[in-house]
Coordinates of C-alpha atoms in Angstrom, one line a residue:
M14 CA 0.0 0.0 0.0
P15 CA 1.2 3.6 -0.7
G16 CA 2.9 5.0 2.4
S17 CA 3.2 1.6 4.1
S18 CA 7.0 1.7 4.3
D19 CA 7.0 5.2 5.7
R20 CA 4.6 4.2 8.4
Q21 CA 6.7 1.2 9.3
A22 CA 9.9 3.3 9.4
A23 CA 8.1 5.8 11.7
A24 CA 6.9 3.0 14.0
A25 CA 10.4 1.5 14.2
A26 CA 11.9 4.9 15.1
A27 CA 9.3 5.5 17.8
A28 CA 9.9 2.1 19.3
A29 CA 13.7 2.8 19.4
A30 CA 13.1 6.1 21.0
A31 CA 10.8 4.6 23.6
A32 CA 13.3 1.9 24.4
A33 CA 16.1 4.5 24.9
G34 CA 13.9 6.6 27.1
S35 CA 12.9 3.6 29.2
A36 CA 16.6 2.8 29.7
D37 CA 17.2 6.3 31.1
N38 CA 14.3 6.1 33.6
A39 CA 15.0 5.5 37.2
T40 CA 13.7 2.2 38.6
V41 CA 12.8 1.1 42.1
T42 CA 14.9 -1.7 43.2
S43 CA 15.1 -3.7 46.4
N44 CA 17.6 -2.3 48.9
A45 CA 17.9 -5.7 50.4
Q46 CA 18.9 -7.6 47.2
G47 CA 22.4 -9.0 47.5
R48 CA 22.5 -8.2 51.2
P49 CA 25.6 -9.4 53.1
A50 CA 25.4 -11.2 56.5
A51 CA 23.0 -9.7 59.0
Q52 CA 25.7 -8.1 61.2
D53 CA 27.5 -6.7 58.2
S54 CA 24.2 -5.0 57.2
V55 CA 23.8 -3.6 60.7
D56 CA 27.4 -2.3 60.7
T57 CA 26.9 -0.5 57.4
L58 CA 23.5 0.9 58.3
T59 CA 24.5 2.2 61.7
S60 CA 27.2 4.4 60.2
M61 CA 24.8 6.7 58.4
S62 CA 23.7 10.1 59.7
S63 CA 20.4 10.6 61.5
A64 CA 18.5 11.9 58.6
C65 CA 15.2 10.3 59.6
D66 CA 14.8 13.0 62.2
R67 CA 14.2 15.6 59.3
T68 CA 11.0 17.3 59.0
P69 CA 8.5 16.2 56.4
A70 CA 9.3 19.3 54.3
E71 CA 13.0 18.4 54.3
V72 CA 12.2 14.8 53.3
A73 CA 9.9 16.0 50.5
N74 CA 12.7 18.2 49.1
T75 CA 15.7 15.9 49.5
T76 CA 16.2 15.3 45.8
S77 CA 15.0 17.2 42.7
S78 CA 15.7 17.6 39.0
T79 CA 13.9 19.1 36.1
V80 CA 11.7 18.0 33.3
S81 CA 9.7 19.8 30.6
D82 CA 6.0 19.0 30.5
A83 CA 4.9 18.2 27.0
P84 CA 1.9 20.4 25.9
Q85 CA -1.4 19.0 24.7
Q86 CA -2.1 19.5 21.1
A87 CA -5.2 21.5 21.8
Q88 CA -3.1 24.1 23.5
A89 CA -0.9 25.0 20.6
Q90 CA -0.5 28.6 21.7
E91 CA 1.2 27.5 24.9
V92 CA 3.8 25.1 23.3
E93 CA 6.8 27.3 23.6
A94 CA 6.0 28.4 27.1
E95 CA 5.5 24.8 28.3
E96 CA 8.6 23.4 26.6
A97 CA 10.7 26.1 28.2
H98 CA 9.2 25.6 31.7
E99 CA 11.1 23.1 33.9
V100 CA 9.7 21.6 37.2
P101 CA 11.4 19.6 39.9
L102 CA 11.2 15.8 39.7
L103 CA 10.1 13.2 42.2
A104 CA 12.7 10.9 43.6
P105 CA 11.5 7.3 43.3
T106 CA 13.2 6.3 46.6
T107 CA 15.0 8.3 49.2
T108 CA 16.8 6.3 51.8
Y109 CA 17.9 7.6 55.2
E110 CA 19.5 5.7 58.0
Q111 CA 19.3 6.3 61.8
A112 CA 22.7 5.7 63.4
T113 CA 22.9 4.2 66.8
P114 CA 24.6 6.4 69.4
S115 CA 28.4 5.9 69.5
S116 CA 28.3 4.6 73.0
Q117 CA 26.2 1.6 71.8
R118 CA 28.2 0.8 68.7
N119 CA 30.5 -2.1 68.1
P120 CA 34.0 -0.7 67.1
S121 CA 33.7 -2.5 63.8
N122 CA 30.7 -0.3 62.9
S123 CA 32.9 2.8 62.5
H124 CA 33.7 2.2 58.8
H125 CA 31.9 4.8 56.7
H126 CA 30.6 4.2 53.2
D127 CA 30.3 7.2 51.0
S128 CA 26.7 7.6 49.9
R129 CA 27.9 8.6 46.5
E130 CA 29.4 5.1 45.9
H131 CA 27.6 2.0 44.6
D132 CA 24.7 4.1 43.2
H133 CA 23.8 1.3 40.8
H134 CA 24.1 -1.6 43.2
G135 CA 21.0 -0.9 45.3
H136 CA 22.9 -1.5 48.5
H137 CA 20.9 -0.6 51.6
G138 CA 22.4 2.2 53.6
H139 CA 23.0 4.7 50.8
H140 CA 21.1 7.7 49.6
H141 CA 19.5 7.2 46.2
H142 CA 19.7 10.2 44.1
D143 CA 18.0 8.7 41.0
N144 CA 15.1 10.8 39.9
I145 CA 12.0 10.0 37.8
E146 CA 10.2 12.1 35.3
A147 CA 6.6 13.0 35.2
A148 CA 5.1 11.5 32.1
G149 CA 4.3 14.1 29.4
H150 CA 0.7 14.9 28.8
D151 CA 0.8 13.2 25.4
Y152 CA 1.9 9.9 27.0
T153 CA -0.1 6.9 26.0
S154 CA 0.1 3.6 28.0
D155 CA -0.1 0.0 26.8
S156 CA -3.5 -1.6 27.2
D157 CA -2.0 -4.2 29.5
E158 CA 0.3 -1.8 31.4
F159 CA -1.6 -2.1 34.7
S160 CA -2.1 -5.9 35.0
L161 CA -2.8 -6.2 38.7
T162 CA -1.7 -9.8 39.3
E163 CA 1.1 -10.3 36.8
G164 CA 4.3 -11.5 38.5
Y165 CA 3.1 -12.2 42.0
E166 CA 1.5 -15.4 43.4
T167 CA -1.0 -14.4 46.1
R168 CA -2.1 -18.0 47.1
S169 CA -0.3 -20.2 49.5
N170 CA 1.8 -23.2 48.5
G171 CA 0.6 -25.4 51.4
S172 CA -2.5 -25.4 53.6
T173 CA -3.9 -26.4 56.9
S174 CA -7.1 -25.3 58.8
A175 CA -7.4 -22.2 61.0
T176 CA -10.4 -21.6 63.1
S177 CA -11.8 -18.9 65.4
S178 CA -15.1 -18.5 67.3
I179 CA -15.1 -14.7 67.5
Y180 CA -17.2 -13.5 64.6
A181 CA -19.5 -10.8 66.0
H182 CA -19.8 -7.6 63.9
T183 CA -21.7 -4.4 63.9
Y184 CA -23.0 -2.5 60.8
E185 CA -23.0 1.3 60.2
H186 CA -23.5 3.2 57.0
G187 CA -23.8 -0.1 55.2
R188 CA -20.3 -1.2 56.2
R189 CA -19.2 -3.9 58.6
Y190 CA -17.0 -3.2 61.6
Q191 CA -15.5 -5.7 64.1
S192 CA -17.0 -5.6 67.6
Y193 CA -14.2 -7.4 69.5
K194 CA -14.0 -5.7 73.0
N195 CA -16.5 -3.1 71.8
S196 CA -13.9 -1.8 69.4
R197 CA -14.4 1.7 67.9
Y198 CA -11.8 1.2 65.2
P199 CA -12.8 3.8 62.5
I200 CA -12.2 1.6 59.4
P201 CA -14.5 -1.3 58.4
N202 CA -13.4 -4.9 58.1
D203 CA -15.8 -6.0 55.4
D204 CA -14.9 -7.6 52.0
A205 CA -14.3 -4.3 50.3
E206 CA -11.8 -3.2 52.9
L207 CA -10.1 -6.6 53.0
S208 CA -9.7 -6.5 49.2
R209 CA -8.1 -3.0 49.5
E210 CA -5.6 -4.4 52.1
D211 CA -4.6 -7.2 49.7
M212 CA -4.2 -4.7 46.9
K213 CA -1.8 -2.6 49.1
H214 CA 0.2 -5.7 49.7
A215 CA 0.6 -6.1 45.9
M216 CA 1.5 -2.4 45.7
L217 CA 4.3 -2.8 48.2
L218 CA 5.6 -5.9 46.4
E219 CA 6.0 -3.7 43.3
L220 CA 7.5 -0.8 45.2
L221 CA 10.0 -3.0 47.1
D222 CA 10.8 -5.3 44.1
G223 CA 9.2 -8.3 45.7
Q224 CA 10.8 -8.1 49.2
I225 CA 8.6 -8.1 52.3
S226 CA 11.0 -6.9 55.0
F227 CA 14.0 -4.7 55.5
A228 CA 15.3 -6.1 58.8
P229 CA 18.3 -8.3 58.3
L230 CA 16.7 -11.6 59.4
G231 CA 19.1 -14.0 57.7
K232 CA 18.0 -17.1 55.8
S233 CA 16.2 -19.0 58.5
P234 CA 14.3 -17.0 61.2
Q235 CA 12.5 -19.3 63.5
N236 CA 9.6 -17.4 65.1
I237 CA 7.8 -14.5 63.5
L238 CA 4.7 -12.5 64.7
D239 CA 2.7 -10.3 62.3
I240 CA 0.8 -7.8 64.5
G241 CA -2.4 -6.4 62.9
T242 CA -2.3 -9.2 60.3
G243 CA -5.6 -8.3 58.7
T244 CA -6.3 -10.7 55.9
G245 CA -3.1 -12.6 56.8
I246 CA -1.6 -12.0 53.4
W247 CA 1.8 -10.9 54.7
A248 CA 1.9 -13.8 57.2
I249 CA 1.1 -16.3 54.5
D250 CA 3.7 -14.8 52.2
A251 CA 6.3 -15.0 55.0
G252 CA 5.3 -18.6 55.8
D253 CA 5.9 -19.6 52.1
R254 CA 9.3 -17.7 52.0
W255 CA 10.5 -19.1 55.4
P256 CA 9.0 -22.7 55.5
M257 CA 11.1 -23.6 58.6
A258 CA 9.8 -20.6 60.6
R259 CA 6.6 -20.5 62.7
V260 CA 4.6 -17.5 61.6
R261 CA 1.7 -16.3 63.6
G262 CA -0.7 -13.5 62.7
M263 CA -2.4 -11.4 65.4
D264 CA -5.5 -9.2 64.9
I265 CA -8.6 -8.1 66.8
S266 CA -10.7 -9.1 63.8
P267 CA -11.2 -12.7 62.7
V268 CA -11.1 -12.2 58.9
Q269 CA -8.1 -14.5 58.1
P270 CA -8.5 -17.3 55.5
V271 CA -9.3 -20.9 56.6
W272 CA -6.6 -22.5 54.5
V273 CA -3.0 -21.4 55.3
P274 CA 0.5 -22.9 55.1
P275 CA 1.2 -25.5 57.7
N276 CA 3.7 -23.2 59.5
V277 CA 1.2 -20.3 59.7
D278 CA -1.6 -19.7 62.3
F279 CA -3.7 -16.8 63.5
L280 CA -4.6 -15.4 66.9
V281 CA -7.6 -13.1 67.6
D282 CA -6.3 -10.8 70.3
D283 CA -5.6 -7.2 71.2
C284 CA -1.9 -6.4 70.8
E285 CA -2.3 -3.6 73.4
Q286 CA -3.0 -6.3 76.0
E287 CA -0.4 -8.6 77.6
W288 CA 1.3 -10.9 75.0
L289 CA 1.6 -14.6 75.7
M290 CA 5.2 -15.1 74.4
R291 CA 8.4 -14.2 76.2
G292 CA 11.8 -14.0 74.6
E293 CA 10.7 -16.2 71.7
L294 CA 10.5 -14.0 68.6
D295 CA 13.1 -13.4 66.0
Y296 CA 11.0 -10.8 64.2
A297 CA 7.9 -8.7 65.1
H298 CA 6.3 -7.2 62.0
F299 CA 3.8 -4.3 61.9
R300 CA 2.3 -2.9 58.8
F301 CA -0.1 0.2 58.7
M302 CA -0.4 -0.1 62.5
A303 CA 1.5 2.9 63.9
I304 CA -1.4 5.3 63.2
V305 CA -4.1 3.2 64.8
L306 CA -2.4 2.1 68.0
K307 CA -3.7 4.1 70.8
D308 CA -0.9 3.2 73.2
L309 CA 2.2 2.7 71.1
P310 CA 4.7 2.6 74.0
V311 CA 2.8 -0.2 75.7
V312 CA 2.8 -2.3 72.4
L313 CA 6.5 -1.6 71.9
G314 CA 7.1 -2.8 75.5
H315 CA 5.2 -6.1 74.7
A316 CA 7.3 -6.5 71.6
M317 CA 10.5 -6.0 73.5
D318 CA 9.5 -8.7 76.0
A319 CA 8.5 -11.1 73.3
L320 CA 11.7 -10.8 71.2
K321 CA 14.8 -12.8 71.7
P322 CA 18.0 -10.8 72.4
G323 CA 19.1 -9.6 69.0
G324 CA 15.6 -10.0 67.5
W325 CA 14.2 -7.4 65.2
I326 CA 11.1 -5.2 65.1
E327 CA 9.8 -3.5 61.9
F328 CA 7.1 -1.0 61.0
Q329 CA 6.0 -0.5 57.4
E330 CA 3.9 2.6 57.5
L331 CA 2.1 5.1 55.3
N332 CA 2.4 8.7 56.5
C333 CA -1.0 10.1 55.5
E334 CA 0.2 13.6 54.5
V335 CA 0.1 14.7 50.9
F336 CA 3.3 16.2 49.4
C337 CA 4.3 17.8 46.1
D338 CA 7.8 18.8 45.0
D339 CA 7.1 20.8 41.9
R340 CA 4.4 23.3 43.0
T341 CA 1.7 21.7 40.9
M342 CA -0.4 21.1 44.0
S343 CA -2.2 24.2 45.5
D344 CA -2.8 24.7 49.2
D345 CA -6.5 24.0 48.7
D346 CA -5.9 20.9 46.6
P347 CA -9.0 18.6 47.1
V348 CA -6.9 15.5 47.9
K349 CA -4.9 17.4 50.4
V350 CA -8.1 18.8 51.9
L351 CA -9.5 15.2 52.2
Y352 CA -6.5 14.1 54.2
D353 CA -6.5 17.3 56.3
Y354 CA -10.1 16.4 57.3
S355 CA -8.9 12.8 57.9
Q356 CA -6.1 13.9 60.2
K357 CA -8.6 15.8 62.4
A358 CA -11.1 12.9 62.3
F359 CA -8.6 10.2 63.4
A360 CA -7.5 12.5 66.2
K361 CA -11.0 12.1 67.6
F362 CA -10.2 8.4 68.0
N363 CA -6.8 9.3 69.7
M364 CA -5.0 8.3 66.5
N365 CA -2.3 10.2 64.7
I366 CA -2.1 9.6 60.9
T367 CA 1.4 11.3 60.7
M368 CA 2.9 9.1 63.4
P369 CA 5.2 7.2 61.0
E370 CA 7.5 10.2 60.7
I371 CA 8.3 10.3 64.4
L372 CA 8.6 6.6 65.2
R373 CA 12.3 6.7 65.8
Q374 CA 11.9 8.3 69.3
Y375 CA 9.3 5.7 70.3
L376 CA 11.6 2.9 69.3
A377 CA 14.6 4.4 71.1
D378 CA 12.5 5.0 74.3
A379 CA 11.4 1.4 74.2
G380 CA 15.1 0.3 74.3
F381 CA 15.7 -0.7 70.7
V382 CA 19.1 -0.2 69.2
N383 CA 20.5 -0.2 65.6
I384 CA 17.4 1.8 64.5
Q385 CA 17.3 2.4 60.8
C386 CA 14.7 4.0 58.5
V387 CA 14.0 3.8 54.8
V388 CA 11.7 6.5 53.3
K389 CA 10.1 5.9 49.9
K390 CA 8.1 8.4 47.9
V391 CA 4.9 6.9 46.3
P392 CA 3.2 8.8 43.6
I393 CA -0.6 9.3 43.9
G394 CA -1.9 8.5 40.4
V395 CA -0.2 7.5 37.1
W396 CA 1.7 10.7 36.5
A397 CA 5.2 9.2 36.8
R398 CA 7.1 8.3 33.6
D399 CA 8.7 5.2 35.1
K400 CA 6.4 2.2 34.5
T401 CA 6.9 0.6 37.9
L402 CA 6.0 3.8 39.7
R403 CA 3.1 4.3 37.3
L404 CA 1.7 1.0 38.5
V405 CA 2.5 1.7 42.1
G406 CA 0.8 5.1 41.7
M407 CA -2.3 3.5 40.2
Y408 CA -2.5 1.2 43.2
Q409 CA -2.2 4.1 45.5
K410 CA -4.9 6.1 43.7
M411 CA -7.2 3.1 43.8
A412 CA -6.5 2.6 47.6
I413 CA -7.6 6.2 48.2
L414 CA -10.7 5.9 46.0
E415 CA -11.8 2.8 47.9
I416 CA -11.3 4.2 51.4
M417 CA -13.2 7.4 50.7
E418 CA -16.6 5.9 51.6
A419 CA -15.1 4.5 54.9
L420 CA -13.7 8.0 55.7
A421 CA -17.2 9.4 55.3
G422 CA -18.5 6.9 57.9
R423 CA -17.2 6.9 61.4
P424 CA -14.3 9.3 60.9
F425 CA -16.3 12.2 59.4
D426 CA -19.2 11.5 61.7
A427 CA -16.8 12.2 64.6
L428 CA -16.2 15.7 63.0
G429 CA -20.0 16.3 62.9
L430 CA -20.1 16.7 59.1
D431 CA -23.5 16.4 57.5
Q432 CA -24.1 14.2 54.4
I433 CA -23.9 17.1 52.0
Q434 CA -20.5 18.2 53.4
K435 CA -19.2 14.6 53.1
E436 CA -20.3 14.2 49.5
M437 CA -18.8 17.5 48.5
I438 CA -15.4 16.6 50.0
L439 CA -15.4 13.2 48.3
M440 CA -16.6 14.5 45.0
E441 CA -13.9 17.2 44.8
A442 CA -11.2 14.6 45.9
R443 CA -12.3 12.2 43.1
K444 CA -12.0 15.0 40.5
G445 CA -8.6 15.9 41.9
L446 CA -7.3 12.4 41.6
D447 CA -8.2 12.3 37.9
N448 CA -5.9 15.3 37.2
P449 CA -2.4 13.9 36.2
R450 CA -1.0 17.4 36.0
V451 CA -0.9 17.5 39.9
H452 CA 2.1 15.5 41.1
R453 CA 1.1 14.4 44.6
Y454 CA 2.8 11.7 46.6
F455 CA 2.9 10.1 50.0
N456 CA 6.0 9.2 52.1
Y457 CA 6.2 5.5 53.1
Y458 CA 8.4 4.9 56.2
F459 CA 10.1 1.5 56.9
W460 CA 11.5 1.6 60.4
F461 CA 13.4 -1.3 62.0
G462 CA 15.4 -1.8 65.1
Q463 CA 17.0 -4.5 67.2
K464 CA 16.5 -5.7 70.8
P465 CA 19.9 -5.4 72.5
L466 CA 22.0 -8.7 72.8

C-alpha cells in the first residue's frame, strides 16, 4: 500500500526512542537484594547520619531535578512556554539511616561508606539520588500496562485449617465493623476493605521489588509474629518464604483465611493487652499499624519482652500527609483537603495519621538499638514516567478511592459533618485524583530496630 514503508519506518523509530527513554528512567529496586550477612548489614547501616529526624518538608525536598511538560495538542499557543518551563522531579526512593549512638556501637561499625558510591548496586544504607520524570501529557500507555496480578503469586503453597469463634460484627453506613471488645476502630473490616488491604500488599511488592521486609533476618528466622495481620496475606507470604519458621498473625478481627501454610496460624487478640510469648520471637512485624495504635509505648514494651535478644522489630507505614515537590499542588488541593479532614477525624479516636515520621523516638525510648529507616516516595496516580512507579501510583490512587466511603463513615461522623458536606469533600477529591498534572505523593516509612543482645 502507498505510504506503508513510511509508516513502518516511523513506527520503528518510535519504538527505538521509547526503548532508549525507558533505559534512562530511574527504577525502584530492592535495597535488600544482595545483602551481606545480618551483622554486616547492621554495621553498614548504623554508620549513616540521623537523617530520619528531618521534618516532612525536608524529606519532601531531598532530591529534585527538572523536566519539561509536553503540551497538549489542543493548547498550541502554549507550546513554547510549556517546553521552556522546567519543574522539579520526584525521587522514586529516598533512603535515610538512623545511626545508633556511638556509645552503643561495636567498634567494627565505624567504617563509613560514602553515599555517592555504589549508586547502581541498590545497597541498603545509601542515599538514592535517581530521579524519575513526570510523564508528558501526550503519554499513552499500553493496554496491559496495569495488569494487577502479573508477576506475583498471592495464594499459598501449602495449607492447613485455621479456626476462630469470635465473629461478632456491627454495621454502620452499610459497612461492617468488628466488635471485639466493643472496638471503635474507625475503618470497616468488610470484604471491600479486605480487598483493599490485599491490593496494598501487591502495591508494596511492586514498590519493594518483591521483598517483604528490610530487617536483616538472615535465611532462617524461627519465630515470626505479624501484628495487625488483617487478611493474613503478609503472614502467608512469610510462611511460604521461610518454611522452617513458625509464623503467627495477630489481629482483633477474625477475617483471616481458613486454609493457610502448615507453618502459619492466627490469633484473635488485642496487641495492646499482655502478650503470651516471652523471649521467643526473631521478628515482630507491623504494617499500617502505627497510626491506629492508641498506646504505642505499651505495644512496643510487649514486643521488646517477646523478642529474643538480637531479635528485630519492623514498622512498614504510610504517612498520611500529601506532598508535592514541583508546586503543581495548591494549598486548597482537594486530595490534600481530604487528608486534612482525615487527620482531624482520626485525632477524635486518639490516632495520629502522621505518626510514622516520628517513630524513631518511640523505638529508642522502648530500648531498641540499631534503629534504621528507609523512606520511599509513592506517587498518587499515574503521572510518573517510570512504568513501575506508574503501576504503584495507580494502586495508591485506587486505595484512596476505595477508602473514601469509609472515611465518610465513622471518621467524618466524629467531626460532625453532614451528608452534603461529606459528599462535596469526596466529589472534589475524586475529581482531583483524575488530574495527572498535579504531582502528589505520599512518604512511606520503613523503620526497623533490634533488641539489645
